[in-house]
Amino acid sequence: MYKILKVIHLTAGLIGSVLVLLMAVTGIMLNHRSLIGYSSNQAMKLQEFIFAIHSGHIGNISIIWLTDLGAICMIVLSFTGVWMGLNLIIKKKRRMKR
């Protein structure tokens, strides 16, 4: 069971961290738009694209499921991390009793 949890934890961690990284980077870019540029049309198109990714709507395509997947990964990471951590503590206590 522990090995299965490690695989689930690793997979959720890899997928979730990429999605959280995407949301964090686009969020920072939106907060500091001056770094992208304000005046040119190309800069405005880039800002619109970044906002579209961050909000989950690129044109008529909804990618909100990606943010949902990121949230689910974080939930899975929380549960599997707590479970594996408690499992290690219990194993250590059992070893100490022997």
PDB file of C-alpha atoms in Angstrom:
ATOM      1  CA  MET A   1       0.000   0.000   0.000  1.00  0.00           C
ATOM      2  CA  TYR A   2       2.847   2.390   0.841  1.00  0.00           C
ATOM      3  CA  LYS A   3       4.473   1.927  -2.577  1.00  0.00           C
ATOM      4  CA  ILE A   4       1.177   2.652  -4.338  1.00  0.00           C
ATOM      5  CA  LEU A   5       0.720   5.810  -2.254  1.00  0.00           C
ATOM      6  CA  LYS A   6       4.246   6.933  -3.164  1.00  0.00           C
ATOM      7  CA  VAL A   7       3.477   6.553  -6.877  1.00  0.00           C
ATOM      8  CA  ILE A   8       0.169   8.417  -6.495  1.00  0.00           C
ATOM      9  CA  HIS A   9       1.892  11.128  -4.451  1.00  0.00           C
ATOM     10  CA  LEU A  10       4.700  11.513  -6.997  1.00  0.00           C
ATOM     11  CA  THR A  11       2.317  11.645  -9.969  1.00  0.00           C
ATOM     12  CA  ALA A  12      -0.009  14.154  -8.311  1.00  0.00           C
ATOM     13  CA  GLY A  13       3.001  16.198  -7.254  1.00  0.00           C
ATOM     14  CA  LEU A  14       4.436  16.392 -10.743  1.00  0.00           C
ATOM     15  CA  ILE A  15       1.141  17.244 -12.448  1.00  0.00           C
ATOM     16  CA  GLY A  16      -0.013  19.578  -9.703  1.00  0.00           C
ATOM     17  CA  SER A  17       3.266  21.464  -9.460  1.00  0.00           C
ATOM     18  CA  VAL A  18       3.300  22.186 -13.202  1.00  0.00           C
ATOM     19  CA  LEU A  19      -0.269  23.510 -13.049  1.00  0.00           C
ATOM     20  CA  VAL A  20       0.352  25.558  -9.898  1.00  0.00           C
ATOM     21  CA  LEU A  21       3.536  26.933 -11.471  1.00  0.00           C
ATOM     22  CA  LEU A  22       1.548  27.980 -14.560  1.00  0.00           C
ATOM     23  CA  MET A  23      -1.055  29.759 -12.415  1.00  0.00           C
ATOM     24  CA  ALA A  24       1.635  31.423 -10.287  1.00  0.00           C
ATOM     25  CA  VAL A  25       3.677  32.676 -13.233  1.00  0.00           C
ATOM     26  CA  THR A  26       0.659  34.024 -15.112  1.00  0.00           C
ATOM     27  CA  GLY A  27      -0.624  35.626 -11.906  1.00  0.00           C
ATOM     28  CA  ILE A  28       2.675  37.404 -11.301  1.00  0.00           C
ATOM     29  CA  MET A  29       2.785  38.525 -14.923  1.00  0.00           C
ATOM     30  CA  LEU A  30      -0.701  39.979 -14.592  1.00  0.00           C
ATOM     31  CA  ASN A  31       0.196  41.770 -11.363  1.00  0.00           C
ATOM     32  CA  HIS A  32       3.324  43.297 -12.922  1.00  0.00           C
ATOM     33  CA  ARG A  33       2.196  44.089 -16.448  1.00  0.00           C
ATOM     34  CA  SER A  34       4.853  46.742 -16.822  1.00  0.00           C
ATOM     35  CA  LEU A  35       7.418  43.943 -17.141  1.00  0.00           C
ATOM     36  CA  ILE A  36       5.607  42.706 -20.252  1.00  0.00           C
ATOM     37  CA  GLY A  37       5.107  46.170 -21.693  1.00  0.00           C
ATOM     38  CA  TYR A  38       2.070  48.384 -21.854  1.00  0.00           C
ATOM     39  CA  SER A  39       2.148  50.454 -24.977  1.00  0.00           C
ATOM     40  CA  SER A  40       2.497  48.194 -28.000  1.00  0.00           C
ATOM     41  CA  ASN A  41      -0.278  46.152 -29.592  1.00  0.00           C
ATOM     42  CA  GLN A  42       1.894  43.045 -29.373  1.00  0.00           C
ATOM     43  CA  ALA A  43       2.274  43.542 -25.611  1.00  0.00           C
ATOM     44  CA  MET A  44      -1.494  43.903 -25.235  1.00  0.00           C
ATOM     45  CA  LYS A  45      -2.059  40.680 -27.183  1.00  0.00           C
ATOM     46  CA  LEU A  46       0.432  38.925 -24.908  1.00  0.00           C
ATOM     47  CA  GLN A  47      -1.368  40.269 -21.832  1.00  0.00           C
ATOM     48  CA  GLU A  48      -4.712  39.095 -23.202  1.00  0.00           C
ATOM     49  CA  PHE A  49      -3.262  35.626 -23.836  1.00  0.00           C
ATOM     50  CA  ILE A  50      -1.746  35.459 -20.327  1.00  0.00           C
ATOM     51  CA  PHE A  51      -5.057  36.539 -18.808  1.00  0.00           C
ATOM     52  CA  ALA A  52      -6.864  33.917 -20.915  1.00  0.00           C
ATOM     53  CA  ILE A  53      -4.578  31.167 -19.618  1.00  0.00           C
ATOM     54  CA  HIS A  54      -4.874  32.400 -16.039  1.00  0.00           C
ATOM     55  CA  SER A  55      -8.665  32.701 -16.145  1.00  0.00           C
ATOM     56  CA  GLY A  56      -9.194  29.375 -17.911  1.00  0.00           C
ATOM     57  CA  HIS A  57     -10.763  30.628 -21.147  1.00  0.00           C
ATOM     58  CA  ILE A  58      -8.709  30.753 -24.329  1.00  0.00           C
ATOM     59  CA  GLY A  59     -11.037  32.067 -27.006  1.00  0.00           C
ATOM     60  CA  ASN A  60     -14.106  29.839 -26.957  1.00  0.00           C
ATOM     61  CA  ILE A  61     -12.201  26.963 -25.343  1.00  0.00           C
ATOM     62  CA  SER A  62     -12.607  26.413 -21.614  1.00  0.00           C
ATOM     63  CA  ILE A  63      -9.554  25.050 -19.797  1.00  0.00           C
ATOM     64  CA  ILE A  64     -10.979  25.470 -16.315  1.00  0.00           C
ATOM     65  CA  TRP A  65     -10.633  21.713 -15.934  1.00  0.00           C
ATOM     66  CA  LEU A  66      -6.853  22.308 -15.737  1.00  0.00           C
ATOM     67  CA  THR A  67      -7.251  24.443 -12.622  1.00  0.00           C
ATOM     68  CA  ASP A  68      -9.635  21.831 -11.240  1.00  0.00           C
ATOM     69  CA  LEU A  69      -7.021  19.156 -11.945  1.00  0.00           C
ATOM     70  CA  GLY A  70      -4.425  21.240 -10.111  1.00  0.00           C
ATOM     71  CA  ALA A  71      -6.740  21.569  -7.106  1.00  0.00           C
ATOM     72  CA  ILE A  72      -7.437  17.830  -7.116  1.00  0.00           C
ATOM     73  CA  CYS A  73      -3.692  17.139  -7.250  1.00  0.00           C
ATOM     74  CA  MET A  74      -3.123  19.380  -4.230  1.00  0.00           C
ATOM     75  CA  ILE A  75      -5.876  17.530  -2.327  1.00  0.00           C
ATOM     76  CA  VAL A  76      -4.348  14.157  -3.249  1.00  0.00           C
ATOM     77  CA  LEU A  77      -0.904  15.409  -2.214  1.00  0.00           C
ATOM     78  CA  SER A  78      -2.260  16.511   1.146  1.00  0.00           C
ATOM     79  CA  PHE A  79      -3.963  13.208   1.905  1.00  0.00           C
ATOM     80  CA  THR A  80      -1.181  10.946   0.666  1.00  0.00           C
ATOM     81  CA  GLY A  81       1.482  13.070   2.378  1.00  0.00           C
ATOM     82  CA  VAL A  82      -0.302  12.917   5.729  1.00  0.00           C
ATOM     83  CA  TRP A  83      -0.947   9.193   5.322  1.00  0.00           C
ATOM     84  CA  MET A  84       2.684   8.420   4.471  1.00  0.00           C
ATOM     85  CA  GLY A  85       3.956  10.680   7.254  1.00  0.00           C
ATOM     86  CA  LEU A  86       1.753   9.025   9.867  1.00  0.00           C
ATOM     87  CA  ASN A  87       2.760   5.615   8.541  1.00  0.00           C
ATOM     88  CA  LEU A  88       6.454   6.477   9.052  1.00  0.00           C
ATOM     89  CA  ILE A  89       5.823   7.728  12.594  1.00  0.00           C
ATOM     90  CA  ILE A  90       3.927   4.544  13.483  1.00  0.00           C
ATOM     91  CA  LYS A  91       6.721   2.372  12.029  1.00  0.00           C
ATOM     92  CA  LYS A  92       9.372   4.281  14.002  1.00  0.00           C
ATOM     93  CA  LYS A  93       7.431   3.859  17.252  1.00  0.00           C
ATOM     94  CA  ARG A  94       7.034   0.126  16.593  1.00  0.00           C
ATOM     95  CA  ARG A  95      10.783  -0.221  15.987  1.00  0.00           C
ATOM     96  CA  MET A  96      11.586   1.655  19.192  1.00  0.00           C
ATOM     97  CA  LYS A  97       9.370  -0.674  21.241  1.00  0.00           C
ATOM     98  CA  ARG A  98      11.335  -3.716  20.091  1.00  0.00           C
TER      99      ARG A  98
END
